[in-house]
XYZ file of C-alpha atoms in Angstrom:
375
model
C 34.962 -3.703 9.985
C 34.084 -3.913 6.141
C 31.646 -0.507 6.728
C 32.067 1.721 9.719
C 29.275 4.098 8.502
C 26.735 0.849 8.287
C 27.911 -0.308 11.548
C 27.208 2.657 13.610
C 23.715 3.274 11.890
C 22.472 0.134 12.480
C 23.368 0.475 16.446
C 21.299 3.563 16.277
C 18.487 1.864 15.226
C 18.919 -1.082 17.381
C 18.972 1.462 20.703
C 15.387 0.994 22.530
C 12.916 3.926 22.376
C 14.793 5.327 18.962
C 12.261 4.834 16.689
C 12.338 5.168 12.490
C 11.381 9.244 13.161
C 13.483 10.346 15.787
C 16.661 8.134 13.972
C 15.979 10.746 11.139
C 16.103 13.700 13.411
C 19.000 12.881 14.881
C 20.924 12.235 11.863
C 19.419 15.610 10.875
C 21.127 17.304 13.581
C 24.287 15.178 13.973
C 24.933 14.469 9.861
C 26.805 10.813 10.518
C 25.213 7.910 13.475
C 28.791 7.941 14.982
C 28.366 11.334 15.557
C 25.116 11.138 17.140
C 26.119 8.284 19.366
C 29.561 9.920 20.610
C 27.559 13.477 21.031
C 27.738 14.730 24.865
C 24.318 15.553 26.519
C 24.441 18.801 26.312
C 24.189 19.008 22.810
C 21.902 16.362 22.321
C 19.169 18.233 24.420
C 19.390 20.871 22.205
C 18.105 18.317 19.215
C 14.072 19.376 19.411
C 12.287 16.148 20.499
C 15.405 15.022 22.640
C 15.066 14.835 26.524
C 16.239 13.357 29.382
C 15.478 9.808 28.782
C 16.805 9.680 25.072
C 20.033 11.323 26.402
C 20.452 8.808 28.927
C 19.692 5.990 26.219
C 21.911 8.103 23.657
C 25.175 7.714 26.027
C 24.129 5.252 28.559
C 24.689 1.373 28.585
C 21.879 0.682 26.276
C 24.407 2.346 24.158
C 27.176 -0.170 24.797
C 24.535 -3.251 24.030
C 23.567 -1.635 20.467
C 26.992 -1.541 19.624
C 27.246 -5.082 21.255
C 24.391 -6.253 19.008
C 25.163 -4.057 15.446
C 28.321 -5.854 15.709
C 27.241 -9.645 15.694
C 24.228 -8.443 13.641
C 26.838 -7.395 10.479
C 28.793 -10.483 10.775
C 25.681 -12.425 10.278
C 24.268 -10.593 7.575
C 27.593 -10.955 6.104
C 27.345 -14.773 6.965
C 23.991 -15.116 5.247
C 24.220 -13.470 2.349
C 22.015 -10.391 3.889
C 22.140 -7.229 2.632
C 21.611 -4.386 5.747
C 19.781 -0.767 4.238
C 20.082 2.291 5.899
C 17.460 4.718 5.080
C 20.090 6.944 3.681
C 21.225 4.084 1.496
C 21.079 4.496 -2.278
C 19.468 1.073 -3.013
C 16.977 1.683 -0.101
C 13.511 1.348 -1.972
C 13.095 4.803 -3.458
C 9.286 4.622 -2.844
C 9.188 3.606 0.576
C 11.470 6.675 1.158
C 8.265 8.435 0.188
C 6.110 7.325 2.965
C 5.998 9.437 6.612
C 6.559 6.736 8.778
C 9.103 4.360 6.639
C 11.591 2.205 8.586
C 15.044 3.734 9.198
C 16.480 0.424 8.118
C 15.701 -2.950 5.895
C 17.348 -6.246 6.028
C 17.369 -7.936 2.750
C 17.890 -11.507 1.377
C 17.634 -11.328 -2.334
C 17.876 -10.745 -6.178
C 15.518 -8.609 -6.884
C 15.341 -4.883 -7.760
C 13.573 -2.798 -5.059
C 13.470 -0.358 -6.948
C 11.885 -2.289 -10.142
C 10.246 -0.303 -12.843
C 6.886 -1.662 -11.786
C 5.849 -3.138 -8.181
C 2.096 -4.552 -7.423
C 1.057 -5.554 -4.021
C -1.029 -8.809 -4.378
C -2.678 -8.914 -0.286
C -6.151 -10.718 1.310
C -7.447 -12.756 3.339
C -5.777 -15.797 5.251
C -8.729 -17.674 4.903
C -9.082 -17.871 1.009
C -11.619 -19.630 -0.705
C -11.021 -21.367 -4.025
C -12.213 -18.329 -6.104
C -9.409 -16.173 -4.116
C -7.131 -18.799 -5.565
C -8.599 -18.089 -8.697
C -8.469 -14.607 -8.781
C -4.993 -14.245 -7.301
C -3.596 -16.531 -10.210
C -5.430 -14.516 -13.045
C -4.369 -11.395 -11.437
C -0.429 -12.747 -11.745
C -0.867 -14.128 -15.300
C -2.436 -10.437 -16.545
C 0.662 -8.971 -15.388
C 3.173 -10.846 -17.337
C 3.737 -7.985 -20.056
C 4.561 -5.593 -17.449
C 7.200 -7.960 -15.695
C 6.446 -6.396 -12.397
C 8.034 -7.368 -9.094
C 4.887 -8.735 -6.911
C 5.212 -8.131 -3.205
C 2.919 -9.364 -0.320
C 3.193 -10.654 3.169
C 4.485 -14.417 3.414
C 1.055 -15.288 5.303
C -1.367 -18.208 4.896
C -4.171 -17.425 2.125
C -3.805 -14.686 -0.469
C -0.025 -13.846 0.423
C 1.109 -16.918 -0.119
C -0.942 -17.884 -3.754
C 0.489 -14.662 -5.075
C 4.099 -15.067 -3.891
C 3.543 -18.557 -5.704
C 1.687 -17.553 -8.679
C 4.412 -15.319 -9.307
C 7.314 -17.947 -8.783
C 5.176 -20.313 -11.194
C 5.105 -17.335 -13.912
C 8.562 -16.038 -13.661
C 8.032 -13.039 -12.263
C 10.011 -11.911 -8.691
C 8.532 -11.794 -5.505
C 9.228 -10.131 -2.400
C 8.054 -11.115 0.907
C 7.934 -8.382 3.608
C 7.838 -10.290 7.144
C 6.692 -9.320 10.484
C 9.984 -11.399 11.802
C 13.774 -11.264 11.758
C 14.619 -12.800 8.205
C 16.295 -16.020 10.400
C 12.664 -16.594 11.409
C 10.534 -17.628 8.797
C 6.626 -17.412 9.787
C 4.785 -19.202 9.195
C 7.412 -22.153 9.145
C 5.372 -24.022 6.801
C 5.938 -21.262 4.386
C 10.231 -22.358 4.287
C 9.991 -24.131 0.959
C 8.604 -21.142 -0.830
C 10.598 -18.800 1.007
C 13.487 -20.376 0.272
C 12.635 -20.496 -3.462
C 11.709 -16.388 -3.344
C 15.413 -15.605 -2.345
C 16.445 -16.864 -5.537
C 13.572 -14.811 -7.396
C 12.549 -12.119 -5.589
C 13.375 -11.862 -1.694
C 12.899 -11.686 1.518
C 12.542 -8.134 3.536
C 12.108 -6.958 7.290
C 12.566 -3.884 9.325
C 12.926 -6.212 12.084
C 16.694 -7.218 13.456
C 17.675 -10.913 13.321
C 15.930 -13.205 16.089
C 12.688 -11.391 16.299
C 9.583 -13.268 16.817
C 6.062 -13.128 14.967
C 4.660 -10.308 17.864
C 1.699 -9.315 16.839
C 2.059 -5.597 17.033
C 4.630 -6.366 14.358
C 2.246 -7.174 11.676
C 0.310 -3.641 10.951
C 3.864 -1.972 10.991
C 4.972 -5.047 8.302
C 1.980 -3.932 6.065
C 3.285 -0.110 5.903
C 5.981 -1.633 4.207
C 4.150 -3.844 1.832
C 1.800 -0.517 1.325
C 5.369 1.435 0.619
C 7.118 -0.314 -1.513
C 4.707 -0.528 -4.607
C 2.483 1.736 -7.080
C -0.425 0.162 -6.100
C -1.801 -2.444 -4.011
C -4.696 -5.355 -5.450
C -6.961 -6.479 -2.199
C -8.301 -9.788 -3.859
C -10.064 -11.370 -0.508
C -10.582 -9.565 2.603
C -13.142 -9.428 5.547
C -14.681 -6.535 6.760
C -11.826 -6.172 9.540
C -7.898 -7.488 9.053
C -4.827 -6.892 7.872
C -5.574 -6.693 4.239
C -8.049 -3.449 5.039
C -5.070 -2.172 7.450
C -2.483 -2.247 3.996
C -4.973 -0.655 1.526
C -6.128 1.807 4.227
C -2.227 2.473 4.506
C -1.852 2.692 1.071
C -4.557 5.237 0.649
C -2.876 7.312 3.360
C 0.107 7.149 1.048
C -1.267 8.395 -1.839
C -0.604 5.310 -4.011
C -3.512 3.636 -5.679
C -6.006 0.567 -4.444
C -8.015 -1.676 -6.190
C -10.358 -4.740 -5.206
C -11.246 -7.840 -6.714
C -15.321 -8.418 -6.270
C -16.870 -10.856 -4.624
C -20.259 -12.477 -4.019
C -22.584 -11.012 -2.127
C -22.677 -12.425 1.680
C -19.496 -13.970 1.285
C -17.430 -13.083 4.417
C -13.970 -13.452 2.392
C -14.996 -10.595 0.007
C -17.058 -8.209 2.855
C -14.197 -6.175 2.753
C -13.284 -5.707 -0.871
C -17.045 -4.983 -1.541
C -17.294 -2.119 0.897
C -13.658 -1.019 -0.261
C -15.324 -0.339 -3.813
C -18.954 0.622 -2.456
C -17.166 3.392 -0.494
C -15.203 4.598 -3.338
C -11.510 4.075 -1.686
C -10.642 1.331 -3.870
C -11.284 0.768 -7.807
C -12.962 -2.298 -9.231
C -10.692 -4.930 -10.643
C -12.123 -7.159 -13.156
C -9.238 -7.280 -15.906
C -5.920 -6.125 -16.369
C -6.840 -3.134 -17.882
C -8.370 -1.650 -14.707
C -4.921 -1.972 -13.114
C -3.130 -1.021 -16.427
C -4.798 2.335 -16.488
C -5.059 3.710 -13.214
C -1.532 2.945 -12.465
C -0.556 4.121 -15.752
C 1.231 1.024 -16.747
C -0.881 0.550 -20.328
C 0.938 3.958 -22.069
C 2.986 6.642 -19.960
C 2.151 10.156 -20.330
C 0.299 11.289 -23.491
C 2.413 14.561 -24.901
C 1.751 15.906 -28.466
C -0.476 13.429 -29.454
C 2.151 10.628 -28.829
C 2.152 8.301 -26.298
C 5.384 8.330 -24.818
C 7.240 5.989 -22.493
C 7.830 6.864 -18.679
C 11.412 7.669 -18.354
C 13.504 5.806 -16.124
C 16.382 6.803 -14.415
C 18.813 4.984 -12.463
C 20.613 5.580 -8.696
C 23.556 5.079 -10.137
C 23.561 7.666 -12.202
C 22.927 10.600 -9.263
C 23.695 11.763 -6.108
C 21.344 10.495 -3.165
C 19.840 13.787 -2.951
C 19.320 14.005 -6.850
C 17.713 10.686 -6.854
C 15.327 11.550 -4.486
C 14.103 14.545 -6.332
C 13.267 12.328 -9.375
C 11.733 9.725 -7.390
C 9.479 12.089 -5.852
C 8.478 13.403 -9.178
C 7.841 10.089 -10.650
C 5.612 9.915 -8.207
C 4.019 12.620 -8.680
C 0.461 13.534 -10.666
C 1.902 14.266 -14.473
C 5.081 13.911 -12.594
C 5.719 17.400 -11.825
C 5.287 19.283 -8.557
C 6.137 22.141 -6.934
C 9.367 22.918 -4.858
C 8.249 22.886 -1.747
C 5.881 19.749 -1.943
C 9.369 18.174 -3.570
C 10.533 19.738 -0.380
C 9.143 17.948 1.795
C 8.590 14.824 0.249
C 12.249 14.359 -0.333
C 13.130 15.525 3.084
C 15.530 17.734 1.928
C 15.996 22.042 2.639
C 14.436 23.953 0.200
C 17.435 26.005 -0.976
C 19.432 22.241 -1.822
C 16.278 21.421 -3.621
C 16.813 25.008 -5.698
C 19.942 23.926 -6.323
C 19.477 20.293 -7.046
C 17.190 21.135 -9.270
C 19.072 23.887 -11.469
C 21.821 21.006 -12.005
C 19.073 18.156 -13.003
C 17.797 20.590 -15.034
C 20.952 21.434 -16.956
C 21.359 17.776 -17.560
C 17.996 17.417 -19.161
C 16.245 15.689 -16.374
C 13.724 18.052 -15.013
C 11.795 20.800 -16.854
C 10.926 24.173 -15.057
C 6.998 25.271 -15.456
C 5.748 28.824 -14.157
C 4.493 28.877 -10.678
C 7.818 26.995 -9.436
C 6.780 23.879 -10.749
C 9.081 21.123 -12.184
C 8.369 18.286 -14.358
C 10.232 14.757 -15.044
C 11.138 14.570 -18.360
């Protein structure tokens, strides 16, 4: 098998009951999957959060069918062109990393960079009106300087008008689907779809052959919430799916705005009260986006504007990497040690460490009061 590794941390995650958390503290405790799934009971009950029934699943028959299933699952990915990301994965999307409950693994179809410079969710309403239209296609053209990757959900109404206002501009797309990426929902969506893999992508945390469930939705928008700086609600009732991904987004610290709408329109209820309550910003030109999200000039240091820095994974160890993506991140891109900590998911004396080495190689800057900064 091209990638042992790959093929026993994909079972893992296949196994029924082992969700995106309790992957990570197993891997925690056992350092490789194959470890994990060729530990004997007794020393998986002595993993905190493992009892009796995850044992049994952990060495079981359920074990046997994960294998079963990771198996025919690489050879198809390797079949179609998919590309399988394991949370521990360098070109796993560094921001989603970020985010407490983020998948343990992605499926990919694609050519664009997860890990872009710049990423915008564009989400709404299915049931757009001709000004969402509007909106979402001025939105798309007022990011063309910044070349960002646009990411949404593949659904009827806004979703879709962004992921082709973005394919009409030139800019990449990703669609993040609530379905196995052999599955494309809603099927009338295939042309454009099919058009995204060549600029842009498709992404799920969802294994090949599942169905549109529709518990599978809200944990699809985490992902669209994840993956990008900010997120733009253009249409949205008071209740749905686009409200469930800025609400996420807010959760995750990352930044929402709202395009307004008329008064006693039902498609713009719910960007209204997103900017009457204060948990979204108003959108009415690019700028608005530009500078809450930074994107107009980086940081401002000794009366120059300066560009953000950007670094790539190539360059660093996983563990580095995650240190500066945590930081560039971060309010003035600094933060403490133990927020980086914990945000990186990493112990705090390999983050002391990490950090002395990034900062001999110019990377990071130490500030008093155990702060760092990205230089």
């Amino acid at each position: 098998m091209a990638d042992e590794a790959l093929f026993h941390e994909l079972a893992l995650t296949l196994l029924p009951g082992i969700g995106p958390q309790l992957t990570r503290q197993l891997m925690s405790y056992g350092g490789a999957a194959k470890t994990v799934l060729t530990m004997p009971p007794g020393k998986l009950r002595r993993i905190p959060g493992v009892g009796d029934a995850t044992v049994k699943i952990l060495t079981g028959p359920e074990r046997e069918s994960a294998l079963r299933k990771a198996e025919s699952g690489i050879k198809k990915a390797e079949k179609d062109g998919v590309e399988i990301l394991f949370y521990t994965s360098k070109r796993f999307p560094s921001r989603l990393k970020l985010i407490p409950d983020a998948p343990a693994i992605l499926y990919y179809q694609g050519t664009a960079d997860l890990n872009a410079p710049k990423t915008i969710a564009l989400v709404g309403t299915r049931k757009a009106t001709e000004y969402g239209r509007e909106q979402t296609e001025r939105i798309i053209t007022g990011l063309l300087p910044h070349r960002p990757l646009v990411v949404s959900g593949l659904a009827y109404g806004i979703d879709i008008m962004a992921h082709r206002a973005a394919l009409q501009e030139g800019l990449e797309t990703v669609g993040v689907m609530a379905t196995g990426l052999d599955i494309i929902y809603p099927p009338t969506h295939r042309k454009t779809a099919e058009k995204m893999r060549e600029q842009g992508g498709l992404l799920t945390e969802f294994a090949f052959g599942t169905q549109p469930d529709r518990y599978n939705f809200p944990a699809r928008n985490r992902i669209i919430a994840g993956l990008c700086d900010g997120t733009v609600v253009v249409e949205a009732a008071i209740k749905g799916g686009a409200l469930i991904t800025a609400e996420l987004a807010l959760s995750y610290d990352r930044d929402v705005l709202a395009v307004p709408g008329n008064l006693g329109s039902a498609a713009s209820e719910g960007c209204n009260a997103l900017i009457k309550s204060n948990k979204a910003a108003l959108y009415a030109e690019p700028k608005d986006l530009e500078q809450l999200l930074n994107w107009d000039e980086a940081l401002h240091q000794s009366g120059k504007f300066k560009p953000a820095p950007s670094y790539s994974a190539d360059d660093f160890t996983a563990d580095e990497y995650a240190i500066i993506t945590v930081l560039a991140v971060a309010p003035g891109r600094e933060a403490q040690m133990d927020d980086l900590a914990w945000k990186a998911q990493l112990p705090i004396h390999a983050v002391a460490s990490l950090l002395l080495a990034l900062e001999f190689r110019g990377v990071v800057r130490a500030l008093p009061g155990k702060k760092f900064l990205l230089v």
